[in-house]
mmCIF file of C-alpha atoms in Angstrom:
data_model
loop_
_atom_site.group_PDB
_atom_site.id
_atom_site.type_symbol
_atom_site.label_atom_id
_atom_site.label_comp_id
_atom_site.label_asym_id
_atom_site.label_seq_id
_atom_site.Cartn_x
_atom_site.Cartn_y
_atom_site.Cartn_z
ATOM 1 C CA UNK A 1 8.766 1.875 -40.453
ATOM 2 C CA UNK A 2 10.099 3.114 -37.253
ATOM 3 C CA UNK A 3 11.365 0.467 -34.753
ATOM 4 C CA UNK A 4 9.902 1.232 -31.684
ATOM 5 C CA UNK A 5 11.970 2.403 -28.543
ATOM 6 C CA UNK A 6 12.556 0.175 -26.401
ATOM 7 C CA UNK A 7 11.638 -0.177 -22.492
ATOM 8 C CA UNK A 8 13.481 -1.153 -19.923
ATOM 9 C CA UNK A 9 11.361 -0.786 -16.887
ATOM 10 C CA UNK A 10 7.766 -2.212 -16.344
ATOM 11 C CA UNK A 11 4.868 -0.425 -15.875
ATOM 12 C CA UNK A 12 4.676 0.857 -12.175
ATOM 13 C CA UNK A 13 1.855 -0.651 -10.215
ATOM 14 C CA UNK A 14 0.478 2.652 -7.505
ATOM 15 C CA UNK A 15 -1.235 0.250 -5.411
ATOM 16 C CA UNK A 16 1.389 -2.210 -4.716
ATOM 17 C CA UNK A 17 3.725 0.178 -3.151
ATOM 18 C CA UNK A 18 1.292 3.436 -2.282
ATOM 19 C CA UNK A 19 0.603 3.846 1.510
ATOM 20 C CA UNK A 20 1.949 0.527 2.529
ATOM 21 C CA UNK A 21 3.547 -1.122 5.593
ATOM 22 C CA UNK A 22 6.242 -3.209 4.601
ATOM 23 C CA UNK A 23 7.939 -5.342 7.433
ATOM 24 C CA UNK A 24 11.226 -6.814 6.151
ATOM 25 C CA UNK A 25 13.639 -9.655 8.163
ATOM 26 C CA UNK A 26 16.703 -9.376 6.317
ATOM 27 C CA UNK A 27 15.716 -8.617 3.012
ATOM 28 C CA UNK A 28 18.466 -9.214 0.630
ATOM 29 C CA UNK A 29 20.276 -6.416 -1.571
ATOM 30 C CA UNK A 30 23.211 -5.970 -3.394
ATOM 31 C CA UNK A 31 24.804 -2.417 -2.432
ATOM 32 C CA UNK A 32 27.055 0.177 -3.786
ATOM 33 C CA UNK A 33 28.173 3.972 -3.184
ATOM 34 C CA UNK A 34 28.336 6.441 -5.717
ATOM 35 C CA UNK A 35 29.944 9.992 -4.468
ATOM 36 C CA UNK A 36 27.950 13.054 -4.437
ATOM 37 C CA UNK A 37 27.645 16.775 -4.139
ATOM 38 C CA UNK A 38 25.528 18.149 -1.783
ATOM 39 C CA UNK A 39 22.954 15.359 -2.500
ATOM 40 C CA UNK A 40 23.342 15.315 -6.157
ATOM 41 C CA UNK A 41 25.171 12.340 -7.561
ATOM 42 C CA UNK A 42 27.518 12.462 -10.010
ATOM 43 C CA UNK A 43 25.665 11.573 -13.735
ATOM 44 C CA UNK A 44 27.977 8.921 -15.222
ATOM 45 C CA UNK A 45 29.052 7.044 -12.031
ATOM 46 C CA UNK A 46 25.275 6.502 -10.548
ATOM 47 C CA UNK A 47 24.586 5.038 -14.353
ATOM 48 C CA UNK A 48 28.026 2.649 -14.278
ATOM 49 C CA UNK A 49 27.253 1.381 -10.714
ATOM 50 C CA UNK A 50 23.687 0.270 -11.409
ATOM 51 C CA UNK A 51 24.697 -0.867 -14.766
ATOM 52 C CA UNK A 52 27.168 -3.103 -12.460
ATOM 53 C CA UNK A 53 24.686 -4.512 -9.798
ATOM 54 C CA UNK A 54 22.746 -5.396 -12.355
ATOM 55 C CA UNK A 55 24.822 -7.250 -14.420
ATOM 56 C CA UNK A 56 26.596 -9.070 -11.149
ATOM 57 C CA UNK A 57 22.666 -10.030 -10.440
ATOM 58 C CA UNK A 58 21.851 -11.225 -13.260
ATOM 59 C CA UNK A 59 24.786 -13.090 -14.092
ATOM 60 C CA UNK A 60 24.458 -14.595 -10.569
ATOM 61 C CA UNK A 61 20.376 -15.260 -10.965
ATOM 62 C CA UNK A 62 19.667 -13.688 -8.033
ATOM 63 C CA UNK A 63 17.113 -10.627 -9.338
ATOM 64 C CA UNK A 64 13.312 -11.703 -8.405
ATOM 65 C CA UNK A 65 11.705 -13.349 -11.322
ATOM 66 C CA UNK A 66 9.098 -10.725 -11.202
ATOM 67 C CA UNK A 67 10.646 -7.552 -12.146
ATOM 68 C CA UNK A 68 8.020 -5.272 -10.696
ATOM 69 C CA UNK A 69 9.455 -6.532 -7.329
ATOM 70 C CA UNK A 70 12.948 -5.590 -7.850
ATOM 71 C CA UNK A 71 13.812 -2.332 -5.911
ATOM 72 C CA UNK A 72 16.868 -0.354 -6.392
ATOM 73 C CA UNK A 73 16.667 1.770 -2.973
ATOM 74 C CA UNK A 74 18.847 5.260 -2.508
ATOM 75 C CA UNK A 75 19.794 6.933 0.538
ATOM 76 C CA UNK A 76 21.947 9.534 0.951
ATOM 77 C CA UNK A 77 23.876 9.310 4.619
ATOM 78 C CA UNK A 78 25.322 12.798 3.679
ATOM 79 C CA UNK A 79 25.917 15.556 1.535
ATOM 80 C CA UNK A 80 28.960 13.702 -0.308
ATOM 81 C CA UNK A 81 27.681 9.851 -0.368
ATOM 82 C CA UNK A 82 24.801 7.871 -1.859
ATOM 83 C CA UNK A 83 24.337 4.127 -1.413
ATOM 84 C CA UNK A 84 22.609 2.485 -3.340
ATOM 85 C CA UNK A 85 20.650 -0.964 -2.417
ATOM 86 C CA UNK A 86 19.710 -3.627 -5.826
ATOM 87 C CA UNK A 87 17.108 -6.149 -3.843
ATOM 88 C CA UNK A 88 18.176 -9.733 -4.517
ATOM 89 C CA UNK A 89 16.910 -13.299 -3.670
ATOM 90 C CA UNK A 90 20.094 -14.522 -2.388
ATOM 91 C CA UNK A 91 24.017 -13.423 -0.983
ATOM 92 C CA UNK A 92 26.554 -13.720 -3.701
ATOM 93 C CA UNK A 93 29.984 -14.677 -2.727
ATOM 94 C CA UNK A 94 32.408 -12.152 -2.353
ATOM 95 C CA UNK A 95 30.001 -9.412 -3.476
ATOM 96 C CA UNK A 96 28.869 -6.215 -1.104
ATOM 97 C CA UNK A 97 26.031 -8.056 0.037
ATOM 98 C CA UNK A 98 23.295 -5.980 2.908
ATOM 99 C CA UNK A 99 20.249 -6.867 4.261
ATOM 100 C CA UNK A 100 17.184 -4.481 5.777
ATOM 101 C CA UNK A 101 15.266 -5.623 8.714
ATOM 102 C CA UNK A 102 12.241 -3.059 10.606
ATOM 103 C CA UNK A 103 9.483 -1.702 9.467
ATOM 104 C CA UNK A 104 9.310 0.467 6.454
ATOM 105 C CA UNK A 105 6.114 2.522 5.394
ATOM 106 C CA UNK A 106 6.236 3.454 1.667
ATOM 107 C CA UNK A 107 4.307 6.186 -0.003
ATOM 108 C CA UNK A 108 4.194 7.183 -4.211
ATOM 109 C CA UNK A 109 5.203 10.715 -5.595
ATOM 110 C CA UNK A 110 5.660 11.723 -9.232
ATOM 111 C CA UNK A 111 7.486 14.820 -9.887
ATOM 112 C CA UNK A 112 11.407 15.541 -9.996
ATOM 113 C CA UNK A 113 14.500 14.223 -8.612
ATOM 114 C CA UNK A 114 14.752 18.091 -7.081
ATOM 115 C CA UNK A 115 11.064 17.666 -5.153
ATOM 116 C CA UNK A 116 12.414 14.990 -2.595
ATOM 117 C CA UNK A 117 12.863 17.751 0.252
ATOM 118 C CA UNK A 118 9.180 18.627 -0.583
ATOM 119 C CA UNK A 119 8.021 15.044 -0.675
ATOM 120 C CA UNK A 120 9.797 13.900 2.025
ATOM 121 C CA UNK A 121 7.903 17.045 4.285
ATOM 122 C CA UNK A 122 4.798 15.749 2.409
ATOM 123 C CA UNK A 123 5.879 11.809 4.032
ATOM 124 C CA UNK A 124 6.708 13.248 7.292
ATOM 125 C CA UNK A 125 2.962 14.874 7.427
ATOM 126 C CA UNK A 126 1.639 11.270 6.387
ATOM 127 C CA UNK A 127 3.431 9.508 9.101
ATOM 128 C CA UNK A 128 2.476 12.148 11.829
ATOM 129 C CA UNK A 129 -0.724 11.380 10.644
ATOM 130 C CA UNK A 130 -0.052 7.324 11.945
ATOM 131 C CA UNK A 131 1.909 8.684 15.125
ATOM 132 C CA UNK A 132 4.825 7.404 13.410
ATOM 133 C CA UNK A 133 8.357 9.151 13.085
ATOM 134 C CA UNK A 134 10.830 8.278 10.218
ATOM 135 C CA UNK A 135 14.297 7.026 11.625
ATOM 136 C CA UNK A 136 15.876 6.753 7.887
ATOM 137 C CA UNK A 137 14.684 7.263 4.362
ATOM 138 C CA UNK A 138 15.046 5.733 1.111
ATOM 139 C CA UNK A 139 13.859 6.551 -2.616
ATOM 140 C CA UNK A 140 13.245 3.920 -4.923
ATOM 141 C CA UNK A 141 12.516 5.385 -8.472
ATOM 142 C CA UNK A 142 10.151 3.335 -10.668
ATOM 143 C CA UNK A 143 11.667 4.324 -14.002
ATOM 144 C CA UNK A 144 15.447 4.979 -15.273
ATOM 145 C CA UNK A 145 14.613 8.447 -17.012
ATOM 146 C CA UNK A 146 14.903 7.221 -20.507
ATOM 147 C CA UNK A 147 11.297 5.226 -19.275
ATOM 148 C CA UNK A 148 10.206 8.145 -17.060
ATOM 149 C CA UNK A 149 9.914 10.336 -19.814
ATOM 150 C CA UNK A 150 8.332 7.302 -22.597
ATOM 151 C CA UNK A 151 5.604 6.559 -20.086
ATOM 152 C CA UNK A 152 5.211 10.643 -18.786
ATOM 153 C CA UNK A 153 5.851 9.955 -14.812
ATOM 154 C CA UNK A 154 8.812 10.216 -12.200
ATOM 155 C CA UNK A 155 7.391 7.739 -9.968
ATOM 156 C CA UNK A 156 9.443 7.345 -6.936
ATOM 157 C CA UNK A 157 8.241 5.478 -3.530
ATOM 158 C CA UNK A 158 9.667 6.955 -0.545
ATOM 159 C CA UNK A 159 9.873 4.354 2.074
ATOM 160 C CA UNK A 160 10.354 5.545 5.885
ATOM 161 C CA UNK A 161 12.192 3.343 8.243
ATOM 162 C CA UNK A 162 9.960 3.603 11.693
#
C-alpha cells in the first residue's frame, strides 16, 4: 500500500481572506530578506529562510494556534530584494522582529507566481473600484508548491496597504 503524501499546508479558506478589509495595530511578524533578480528570488535561499522562521517560531511558540491564520507575507522593495514577513503572536528576543499597522485590503488569485503583474493590475482595478489607491503590496501564498500542486491551486492573497 502506498503511504500517502503528506501535507503541509491547510486547506485555504476563499472567504476568510477574499475581498476583505483588514485593519492591523502592530501586528506581529518575524522577517527576513532573501536576494533576488529582477523580482525572482533565488530557489534554495527563499526555501532555507522560511524553513528558518519557522523553526525560530515554533521553537519559540509564537505561530497562532490556528494555522489557517498564519501568514507568510512577500514584498519585493526592488528588483534585487524580497522580505519576507512570518506573522507571530509575540516579539522574540534578539530575533528580526516587525510589526504592520494601516489598513490592508486583501483580494484571492490562483494562477502563477509569473501572473502577479497581471493580478496586481486586476487589484488596482478592484480598489479604484472603492476609491482606494494601494501605497504598498504584499503576496501571501496559501500553499508551498509541493501543496499547490496536491490540492490543484496557486492561491495567493494580495493584500494592498491603503
Amino acid at each position: 500500500m502506498k503511504q500517502q503524501e503528506e501535507i503541509c499546508c491547510p486547506v485555504f479558506d476563499l472567504e476568510k481572506w477574499n475581498e476583505k478589509t483588514f485593519n492591523w495595530d502592530h501586528k506581529k511578524f518575524l522577517k527576513a530578506t532573501v536576494p533576488t533578480f529582477f523580482h525572482i528570488p533565488l530557489s534554495p535561499m527563499i526555501g532555507n529562510r522560511i524553513k528558518k522562521l519557522m523553526k525560530l517560531a515554533e521553537s519559540s511558540n509564537v505561530l497562532p494556534q490556528n494555522k489557517e491564520d498564519v501568514l507568510l507575507l512577500f514584498t519585493d522593495p526592488h528588483a534585487f530584494k524580497s522580505e519576507i514577513y512570518l506573522s507571530v503572536t509575540a516579539d522574540i528576543p534578539k530575533a528580526r522582529n516587525a510589526a504592520l499597522s494601516g489598513t490592508f485590503l486583501g483580494k484571492v488569485f490562483d494562477g502563477a507566481y509569473s501572473d502577479i503583474p497581471k493580478f496586481m493590475r486586476q487589484m488596482e482595478r478592484f480598489l479604484e473600484g472603492k476609491h482606494e489607491k494601494a501605497e504598498k503590496y504584499y503576496v501571501h501564498y496559501a500553499y508551498c508548491p509541493k501543496c499547490a500542486k496536491k490540492y490543484g491551486h496557486n492561491y495567493m492573497v494580495l493584500f494592498a496597504q491603503v
